[in-house]
Amino acid sequence: MSHRSSWLLSLPALALTALCSAQTPSQPQPQPGRTLVHAAHLVDVRSGRLLDDQTLVVSGDRIVAVGPASQVKPQPGDKTIDLGDATLLPGLIDVHTHLTDDTNFDPYHELTTTVAKSALIGARNAKVTLQAGITTVRNVGADGFADVDLRDAISEGLIEGPHMQVSGPALGITGGHMDNNLLPESFHSVGDGVADGIPAVQHMVRQNIKYGADLIKIGATGGVLSKGDDPQASQYTLEEMQAIVVDAHRLGRKVAAHAHGAQGILWASEAGVDSVEHGTYINDEDIKMMKTHGTYFVPTAYLIDWVRENGHLPAYSQQKMRDVSAVEKANAKHAIAEGVKVAMGTDAAVYPHGLNAHELEVYVRDFGMTPPDALRTATVNAADLMGWSDRVGSLEPGKWADVIAVSGDPLKDITVLQRTVFVMKSGTVYRNDLHRQ
Ligand SMILES: [Zn+2]
């Protein structure tokens, strides 16, 4: 009898415990009260101007004020972080990452990597990326939805990492860039996002959203690192891409299209995708279509430099890499000069995570962008592409307190962004090399 009554009693007790733990998030909680972040300089990314002697006021996970230090009145309980002569900027945004992948050109590596291992790799890379000053990413393509769990583990505070929008498995045609083409037919190896024809792509879009995708990634053309396909050949048809975009947009998701060849870029933009990734063979017809439709261009340019120096590609990729490397930069420079909108994406994983800000150096050095324009690709433009202009991309009241600092002036020397000395995300400090708190 006593056993029975204690069993009866324990039910509501258990329910209460479950309720309490559900209401006690393990996310690192910002200190109560305000944090004043002061530095000698702050970049206003919209105007492209360097402002002096600025204080940023953070409360909880948000920026509540920003302005000249003399105009911010300290209150009892305020905590101050003085970063001395450093320069404050909004945390950078990379709209094309693969956090659940490591740099590995062994074609069979992917076939021997489980979804659980991918998530663990992602946990390590998420931290590396955040520490490098990238406070927001889009992760574009992960079989098994390892990216969904990675995103959720970060937002639950289990691990450190940037804010994430994730795509789940990338959609692509049978035998295309998003499929697995290494094994003979008897092994039945098929990429998770492979779907052919309009009903199948509609189903795949809906299934990805069901399992947690924030955006849809598709393969509009062949790729460089995949076996047996041609970067210049379009893969999805215009009609398939139109079906994908209509469904994704109706369900509140953006669409990112991997596209190298000119025809695939044209169809992707015409179909209404939100961004063209890589864009290697972008031509004047593509540029005109993209400007008409407001399609963002995500160049992923630094990987060419890195692979040339360090990459040991499988035989089937070597000529393709030589071909795209020969034209990519000149075409991108032309498209940018013609006024196509650009958001920074890196394809990090092709080269080691954490080197993301090298991308901006290419935009300035090789594409002729001014440093303020380059900075906007990784802040306000990227935020716009993600549909997150209300929360990331600039140091303005109401936005998430995602703040980085560097030594030096990024408006004069964009490479200082490769050496971040301070990282705050959602009001929590994840890095402070200056230790001037
Ligand atoms: Zn990629």
Coordinates of C-alpha atoms and ligand atoms in Angstrom, one line a residue:
M1 CA 0.0 0.0 0.0
S2 CA 2.7 2.4 0.9
H3 CA 4.5 1.5 -2.3
R4 CA 1.3 2.2 -4.2
S5 CA 0.7 5.6 -2.6
S6 CA 4.3 6.7 -3.2
W7 CA 3.9 5.7 -6.8
L8 CA 0.8 7.8 -7.0
L9 CA 2.6 10.7 -5.4
S10 CA 5.6 10.4 -7.7
L11 CA 3.6 11.0 -10.9
P12 CA 2.8 14.6 -10.3
A13 CA 6.3 15.0 -8.9
L14 CA 7.8 13.6 -12.1
A15 CA 5.6 15.8 -14.2
L16 CA 6.7 18.8 -12.2
T17 CA 10.4 17.9 -12.6
A18 CA 9.9 17.6 -16.4
L19 CA 8.1 20.9 -16.5
C20 CA 10.8 22.6 -14.5
S21 CA 13.6 21.3 -16.7
A22 CA 11.7 22.2 -19.8
Q23 CA 11.4 25.8 -18.4
T24 CA 15.1 26.0 -17.4
P25 CA 17.0 26.4 -20.7
S26 CA 20.6 25.5 -20.5
Q27 CA 21.5 28.3 -22.9
P28 CA 24.3 30.4 -21.4
Q29 CA 22.2 33.2 -19.9
P30 CA 23.5 36.8 -20.3
Q31 CA 24.1 38.5 -16.9
P32 CA 21.1 40.4 -15.6
G33 CA 21.6 44.1 -16.0
R34 CA 23.3 45.9 -18.8
T35 CA 26.7 45.3 -20.4
L36 CA 28.5 48.4 -21.8
V37 CA 31.0 47.5 -24.5
H38 CA 33.3 50.4 -25.2
A39 CA 36.0 50.7 -27.8
A40 CA 37.9 53.5 -29.5
H41 CA 36.2 52.8 -32.8
L42 CA 33.0 51.3 -34.3
V43 CA 32.1 50.6 -37.9
D44 CA 28.8 51.8 -39.1
V45 CA 28.4 49.3 -41.9
R46 CA 25.5 51.1 -43.6
S47 CA 27.4 54.4 -44.0
G48 CA 30.8 52.7 -44.3
R49 CA 32.1 55.1 -41.7
L50 CA 34.4 54.6 -38.7
L51 CA 32.9 56.3 -35.6
D52 CA 35.2 57.1 -32.6
D53 CA 34.8 56.5 -28.9
Q54 CA 31.6 54.5 -29.0
T55 CA 29.7 52.5 -26.4
L56 CA 27.3 49.7 -27.1
V57 CA 24.7 49.0 -24.5
V58 CA 23.6 45.4 -24.3
S59 CA 20.7 44.1 -22.2
G60 CA 20.0 40.3 -22.3
D61 CA 20.5 39.1 -25.8
R62 CA 19.9 42.5 -27.5
I63 CA 21.5 45.8 -28.3
V64 CA 19.5 48.5 -26.6
A65 CA 21.6 51.6 -27.5
V66 CA 24.8 52.6 -29.3
G67 CA 26.4 56.0 -29.4
P68 CA 29.3 58.2 -28.3
A69 CA 30.6 57.1 -24.9
S70 CA 30.0 60.5 -23.4
Q71 CA 26.2 60.1 -24.1
V72 CA 25.8 56.8 -22.3
K73 CA 25.0 57.2 -18.7
P74 CA 26.2 54.3 -16.5
Q75 CA 23.6 52.8 -14.2
P76 CA 24.2 50.8 -11.0
G77 CA 24.8 47.2 -11.8
D78 CA 26.2 47.9 -15.3
K79 CA 29.1 45.7 -16.3
T80 CA 31.7 47.3 -18.6
I81 CA 33.9 45.6 -21.2
D82 CA 36.5 48.1 -22.3
L83 CA 38.3 47.0 -25.5
G84 CA 40.6 49.9 -25.6
D85 CA 41.9 50.8 -29.1
A86 CA 40.0 48.0 -30.8
T87 CA 37.3 48.5 -33.5
L88 CA 33.8 47.1 -33.0
L89 CA 31.7 45.6 -35.8
P90 CA 28.6 43.5 -36.1
G91 CA 29.3 39.8 -36.1
L92 CA 30.0 38.5 -39.6
I93 CA 27.6 36.4 -41.6
D94 CA 28.6 33.5 -43.9
V95 CA 25.7 32.4 -46.1
H96 CA 27.4 29.3 -47.5
T97 CA 29.0 26.9 -45.0
H98 CA 29.2 23.2 -44.5
L99 CA 29.8 22.9 -40.7
T100 CA 29.0 19.2 -40.6
D101 CA 31.9 18.5 -43.1
D102 CA 35.6 18.6 -42.7
T103 CA 38.2 19.4 -45.3
N104 CA 38.8 16.1 -46.9
F105 CA 39.2 15.4 -50.6
D106 CA 39.2 11.6 -50.3
P107 CA 36.0 10.8 -52.3
Y108 CA 35.2 7.8 -50.1
H109 CA 35.4 9.7 -46.8
E110 CA 31.8 10.8 -47.1
L111 CA 30.6 7.2 -47.6
T112 CA 32.2 6.2 -44.3
T113 CA 31.0 9.1 -42.2
T114 CA 27.8 8.5 -40.2
V115 CA 25.2 11.1 -39.5
A116 CA 26.3 11.1 -35.8
K117 CA 29.9 11.6 -36.7
S118 CA 28.8 14.5 -39.0
A119 CA 27.0 16.2 -36.1
L120 CA 30.1 15.8 -33.9
I121 CA 32.3 17.3 -36.6
G122 CA 29.8 20.0 -36.8
A123 CA 30.0 20.7 -33.1
R124 CA 33.8 21.3 -33.4
N125 CA 33.4 23.4 -36.6
A126 CA 30.6 25.5 -35.1
K127 CA 32.9 26.6 -32.3
V128 CA 35.8 27.3 -34.6
T129 CA 33.6 29.4 -36.8
L130 CA 32.1 31.4 -33.9
Q131 CA 35.6 32.0 -32.5
A132 CA 36.6 33.4 -35.9
G133 CA 34.0 36.1 -35.6
I134 CA 31.3 34.5 -37.7
T135 CA 28.2 34.8 -35.5
T136 CA 25.6 33.7 -38.1
V137 CA 25.8 31.1 -40.9
R138 CA 23.6 29.4 -43.4
N139 CA 24.5 25.7 -43.6
V140 CA 23.7 24.6 -47.2
G141 CA 23.4 20.8 -47.5
A142 CA 23.7 18.1 -44.9
D143 CA 22.5 14.5 -45.4
G144 CA 20.6 13.0 -42.4
F145 CA 19.6 16.4 -41.1
A146 CA 22.8 16.6 -38.9
D147 CA 22.6 20.3 -39.4
V148 CA 19.1 20.5 -37.8
D149 CA 20.5 18.9 -34.6
L150 CA 23.6 21.1 -34.7
R151 CA 21.5 24.2 -35.0
D152 CA 19.2 23.1 -32.1
A153 CA 22.1 22.0 -29.9
I154 CA 23.6 25.5 -30.3
S155 CA 20.4 27.3 -29.6
E156 CA 19.8 25.1 -26.5
G157 CA 23.3 26.0 -25.2
L158 CA 24.7 22.4 -25.4
I159 CA 27.6 23.6 -27.5
E160 CA 29.1 26.9 -28.8
G161 CA 28.4 28.0 -32.3
P162 CA 26.9 30.7 -34.5
H163 CA 23.2 31.3 -35.2
M164 CA 22.3 28.9 -38.0
Q165 CA 19.8 28.6 -40.8
V166 CA 20.0 25.1 -42.2
S167 CA 18.8 23.4 -45.3
G168 CA 19.0 19.7 -44.5
P169 CA 19.8 17.5 -47.6
A170 CA 20.3 19.5 -50.8
L171 CA 17.9 18.7 -53.6
G172 CA 19.4 17.5 -56.9
I173 CA 18.8 15.2 -59.8
T174 CA 19.8 11.6 -60.1
G175 CA 23.4 11.4 -60.9
G176 CA 23.9 15.1 -60.3
H177 CA 26.1 17.1 -57.9
M178 CA 23.9 16.3 -54.9
D179 CA 23.8 12.6 -55.6
N180 CA 26.5 10.0 -54.7
N181 CA 28.0 8.7 -57.9
L182 CA 31.0 6.8 -56.6
L183 CA 29.7 3.2 -56.2
P184 CA 28.3 0.8 -58.8
E185 CA 24.6 0.3 -59.1
S186 CA 24.6 -2.8 -56.9
F187 CA 25.2 -0.7 -53.8
H188 CA 22.1 1.5 -54.4
S189 CA 23.8 4.6 -53.0
V190 CA 21.6 7.7 -53.4
G191 CA 22.0 11.2 -52.0
D192 CA 19.3 12.0 -49.4
G193 CA 18.0 15.0 -51.4
V194 CA 17.7 13.3 -54.8
A195 CA 14.4 14.0 -56.5
D196 CA 13.4 14.1 -60.1
G197 CA 10.3 15.6 -61.6
I198 CA 7.8 18.1 -60.2
P199 CA 5.8 15.9 -57.8
A200 CA 9.1 14.5 -56.4
V201 CA 10.7 17.9 -55.8
Q202 CA 7.6 19.2 -54.2
H203 CA 7.6 16.2 -51.9
M204 CA 11.3 16.7 -51.1
V205 CA 10.8 20.4 -50.3
R206 CA 7.9 19.6 -47.9
Q207 CA 9.8 16.7 -46.3
N208 CA 12.9 18.9 -45.7
I209 CA 10.7 21.5 -44.0
K210 CA 8.9 18.8 -42.0
Y211 CA 12.3 17.7 -40.6
G212 CA 13.5 21.2 -39.7
A213 CA 14.9 23.0 -42.8
D214 CA 15.0 26.8 -42.6
L215 CA 15.8 27.1 -46.3
I216 CA 16.0 24.9 -49.4
K217 CA 19.3 24.2 -51.2
I218 CA 19.2 22.9 -54.8
G219 CA 21.6 21.8 -57.5
A220 CA 21.0 23.9 -60.6
T221 CA 24.1 22.6 -62.4
G222 CA 26.9 20.1 -62.0
G223 CA 29.7 20.6 -59.6
V224 CA 33.4 20.4 -59.3
L225 CA 34.0 18.0 -56.5
S226 CA 31.3 15.5 -57.6
K227 CA 32.1 12.6 -59.9
G228 CA 30.7 12.3 -63.4
D229 CA 29.0 15.6 -63.9
D230 CA 29.7 18.8 -65.7
P231 CA 29.7 22.2 -63.9
Q232 CA 28.6 23.9 -67.1
A233 CA 25.6 21.5 -67.7
S234 CA 22.3 22.5 -66.1
Q235 CA 20.7 19.8 -63.9
Y236 CA 17.3 20.8 -62.7
T237 CA 15.0 22.1 -65.4
L238 CA 13.4 25.5 -65.3
E239 CA 10.0 23.8 -64.5
E240 CA 11.4 21.8 -61.6
M241 CA 13.1 24.9 -60.1
Q242 CA 9.9 26.9 -60.5
A243 CA 8.0 24.1 -58.6
I244 CA 10.6 24.2 -55.8
V245 CA 10.6 27.9 -55.4
V246 CA 6.9 28.3 -55.4
D247 CA 6.5 25.7 -52.7
A248 CA 9.4 26.9 -50.6
H249 CA 8.3 30.5 -50.7
R250 CA 4.7 29.7 -50.0
L251 CA 6.0 27.8 -46.9
G252 CA 8.3 30.8 -45.9
R253 CA 11.6 29.4 -47.0
K254 CA 14.3 30.9 -49.1
V255 CA 16.0 28.9 -51.9
A256 CA 19.7 28.8 -52.5
A257 CA 20.9 27.4 -55.9
H258 CA 24.3 25.8 -56.5
A259 CA 25.0 27.0 -60.0
H260 CA 28.2 27.2 -62.1
G261 CA 27.0 27.1 -65.7
A262 CA 25.3 30.1 -67.4
Q263 CA 22.1 28.2 -68.4
G264 CA 21.6 26.9 -64.8
I265 CA 22.2 30.4 -63.4
L266 CA 19.7 31.9 -65.8
W267 CA 17.0 29.3 -65.1
A268 CA 17.5 29.5 -61.3
S269 CA 17.2 33.3 -61.3
E270 CA 14.2 33.1 -63.6
A271 CA 12.6 30.5 -61.4
G272 CA 12.9 33.0 -58.5
V273 CA 15.6 31.5 -56.3
D274 CA 17.0 33.9 -53.7
S275 CA 20.7 33.3 -54.3
V276 CA 23.0 31.8 -56.9
E277 CA 26.0 30.1 -55.2
H278 CA 29.4 30.0 -57.0
G279 CA 28.1 31.5 -60.3
T280 CA 31.3 30.6 -62.1
Y281 CA 30.2 31.0 -65.7
I282 CA 27.9 34.0 -65.0
N283 CA 27.4 36.0 -68.2
D284 CA 25.6 39.2 -69.3
E285 CA 22.3 37.4 -69.8
D286 CA 22.5 36.0 -66.2
I287 CA 23.5 39.3 -64.8
K288 CA 20.5 41.0 -66.4
M289 CA 18.1 38.3 -65.1
M290 CA 19.6 38.4 -61.6
K291 CA 19.3 42.2 -61.4
T292 CA 15.7 42.0 -62.6
H293 CA 14.8 39.4 -60.1
G294 CA 17.0 40.7 -57.2
T295 CA 18.8 37.4 -57.0
Y296 CA 21.9 37.5 -54.7
F297 CA 25.2 36.3 -56.0
V298 CA 27.3 34.3 -53.5
P299 CA 30.8 34.0 -55.0
T300 CA 32.6 31.5 -52.7
A301 CA 35.9 32.8 -54.2
Y302 CA 38.7 32.2 -51.7
L303 CA 38.4 28.4 -52.1
I304 CA 40.1 28.7 -55.5
D305 CA 43.1 30.3 -53.9
W306 CA 43.2 27.8 -51.1
V307 CA 42.7 24.7 -53.2
R308 CA 45.4 25.8 -55.7
E309 CA 47.9 26.0 -52.8
N310 CA 46.7 23.1 -50.6
G311 CA 44.2 20.9 -52.3
H312 CA 44.8 17.3 -53.5
L313 CA 41.7 16.7 -55.5
P314 CA 40.5 13.3 -56.8
A315 CA 41.4 12.7 -60.5
Y316 CA 37.9 13.3 -61.7
S317 CA 37.8 16.8 -60.2
Q318 CA 41.2 18.2 -61.2
Q319 CA 40.4 19.3 -64.8
K320 CA 37.0 20.7 -63.6
M321 CA 38.8 22.8 -60.9
R322 CA 41.3 24.0 -63.5
D323 CA 38.5 25.1 -65.8
V324 CA 36.5 27.0 -63.1
S325 CA 39.6 28.5 -61.6
A326 CA 40.5 29.9 -65.0
V327 CA 37.3 32.0 -65.4
E328 CA 35.6 32.4 -62.0
K329 CA 37.3 35.5 -60.7
A330 CA 37.1 37.5 -64.0
N331 CA 33.4 36.6 -64.4
A332 CA 32.6 37.5 -60.7
K333 CA 34.4 40.8 -61.0
H334 CA 32.4 41.7 -64.1
A335 CA 29.1 40.7 -62.5
I336 CA 29.9 42.8 -59.4
A337 CA 30.9 45.8 -61.5
E338 CA 27.6 45.4 -63.3
G339 CA 25.8 45.8 -60.0
V340 CA 24.6 42.3 -59.0
K341 CA 23.8 42.1 -55.3
V342 CA 26.4 40.1 -53.3
A343 CA 26.3 38.2 -50.0
M344 CA 29.4 36.6 -48.5
G345 CA 29.5 32.9 -48.7
T346 CA 32.7 30.8 -48.4
D347 CA 31.9 27.1 -48.9
A348 CA 33.9 26.6 -45.7
A349 CA 34.7 22.8 -45.4
V350 CA 36.3 22.9 -48.8
Y351 CA 39.0 24.7 -46.8
P352 CA 39.3 24.7 -43.0
H353 CA 36.6 26.3 -41.0
G354 CA 37.6 29.6 -39.4
L355 CA 39.3 31.0 -42.5
N356 CA 35.9 32.5 -43.6
A357 CA 37.0 36.2 -43.5
H358 CA 39.7 35.5 -46.2
E359 CA 36.7 35.6 -48.6
L360 CA 36.4 39.4 -48.1
E361 CA 40.1 39.9 -48.9
V362 CA 39.4 38.4 -52.4
Y363 CA 36.4 40.7 -52.9
V364 CA 38.6 43.7 -52.3
R365 CA 41.9 42.6 -53.9
D366 CA 40.5 40.7 -56.9
F367 CA 36.9 41.9 -57.5
G368 CA 37.6 45.6 -56.9
M369 CA 35.1 46.1 -54.1
T370 CA 35.8 48.9 -51.6
P371 CA 36.3 47.6 -48.0
P372 CA 32.9 49.1 -46.9
D373 CA 31.1 47.3 -49.8
A374 CA 32.9 44.0 -48.9
L375 CA 31.9 44.4 -45.3
R376 CA 28.3 44.9 -46.3
T377 CA 28.3 41.6 -48.2
A378 CA 29.0 39.9 -44.8
T379 CA 26.6 42.0 -42.8
V380 CA 23.5 43.9 -44.0
N381 CA 23.4 42.1 -47.4
A382 CA 23.7 38.6 -45.9
A383 CA 21.1 39.5 -43.3
D384 CA 18.8 40.6 -46.1
L385 CA 19.3 37.4 -48.1
M386 CA 18.5 35.4 -44.9
G387 CA 15.4 37.4 -44.2
W388 CA 17.0 38.3 -40.8
S389 CA 17.5 42.1 -41.3
D390 CA 15.5 42.7 -38.1
R391 CA 18.0 40.7 -36.0
V392 CA 21.5 40.6 -37.4
G393 CA 23.9 42.5 -39.7
S394 CA 24.4 45.8 -38.0
L395 CA 25.0 47.3 -34.5
E396 CA 21.5 48.9 -34.0
P397 CA 19.1 48.9 -31.1
G398 CA 16.7 45.9 -31.1
K399 CA 19.1 43.5 -32.9
W400 CA 20.8 40.5 -31.4
A401 CA 23.9 41.6 -29.5
D402 CA 26.3 39.9 -31.9
V403 CA 29.5 42.0 -31.8
I404 CA 33.1 41.4 -32.8
A405 CA 36.2 43.4 -32.4
V406 CA 39.5 43.6 -34.3
S407 CA 42.7 45.6 -33.9
G408 CA 43.1 48.1 -36.7
D409 CA 40.7 49.6 -39.3
P410 CA 38.9 47.2 -41.5
L411 CA 37.8 50.1 -43.8
K412 CA 41.4 50.5 -44.7
D413 CA 42.7 47.0 -44.4
I414 CA 40.0 44.2 -44.8
T415 CA 42.5 41.5 -43.7
V416 CA 42.2 42.7 -40.0
L417 CA 39.0 40.7 -40.0
Q418 CA 41.0 37.5 -40.3
R419 CA 42.3 38.3 -36.7
T420 CA 39.2 38.7 -34.5
V421 CA 40.1 39.5 -30.9
F422 CA 36.6 39.6 -29.3
V423 CA 33.3 37.8 -30.0
M424 CA 30.0 38.3 -28.4
K425 CA 26.9 36.4 -29.5
S426 CA 23.4 37.2 -28.1
G427 CA 25.0 39.2 -25.3
T428 CA 27.3 36.4 -24.2
V429 CA 31.1 36.8 -24.6
Y430 CA 32.7 33.8 -26.3
R431 CA 36.2 35.3 -26.9
N432 CA 38.1 38.2 -25.5
D433 CA 41.8 38.3 -26.2
L434 CA 42.2 41.7 -24.8
H435 CA 41.0 40.8 -21.2
R436 CA 40.3 44.4 -20.3
Q437 CA 37.0 43.6 -18.5
Ligands
ZN1 ZN 29.0 24.4 -50.9

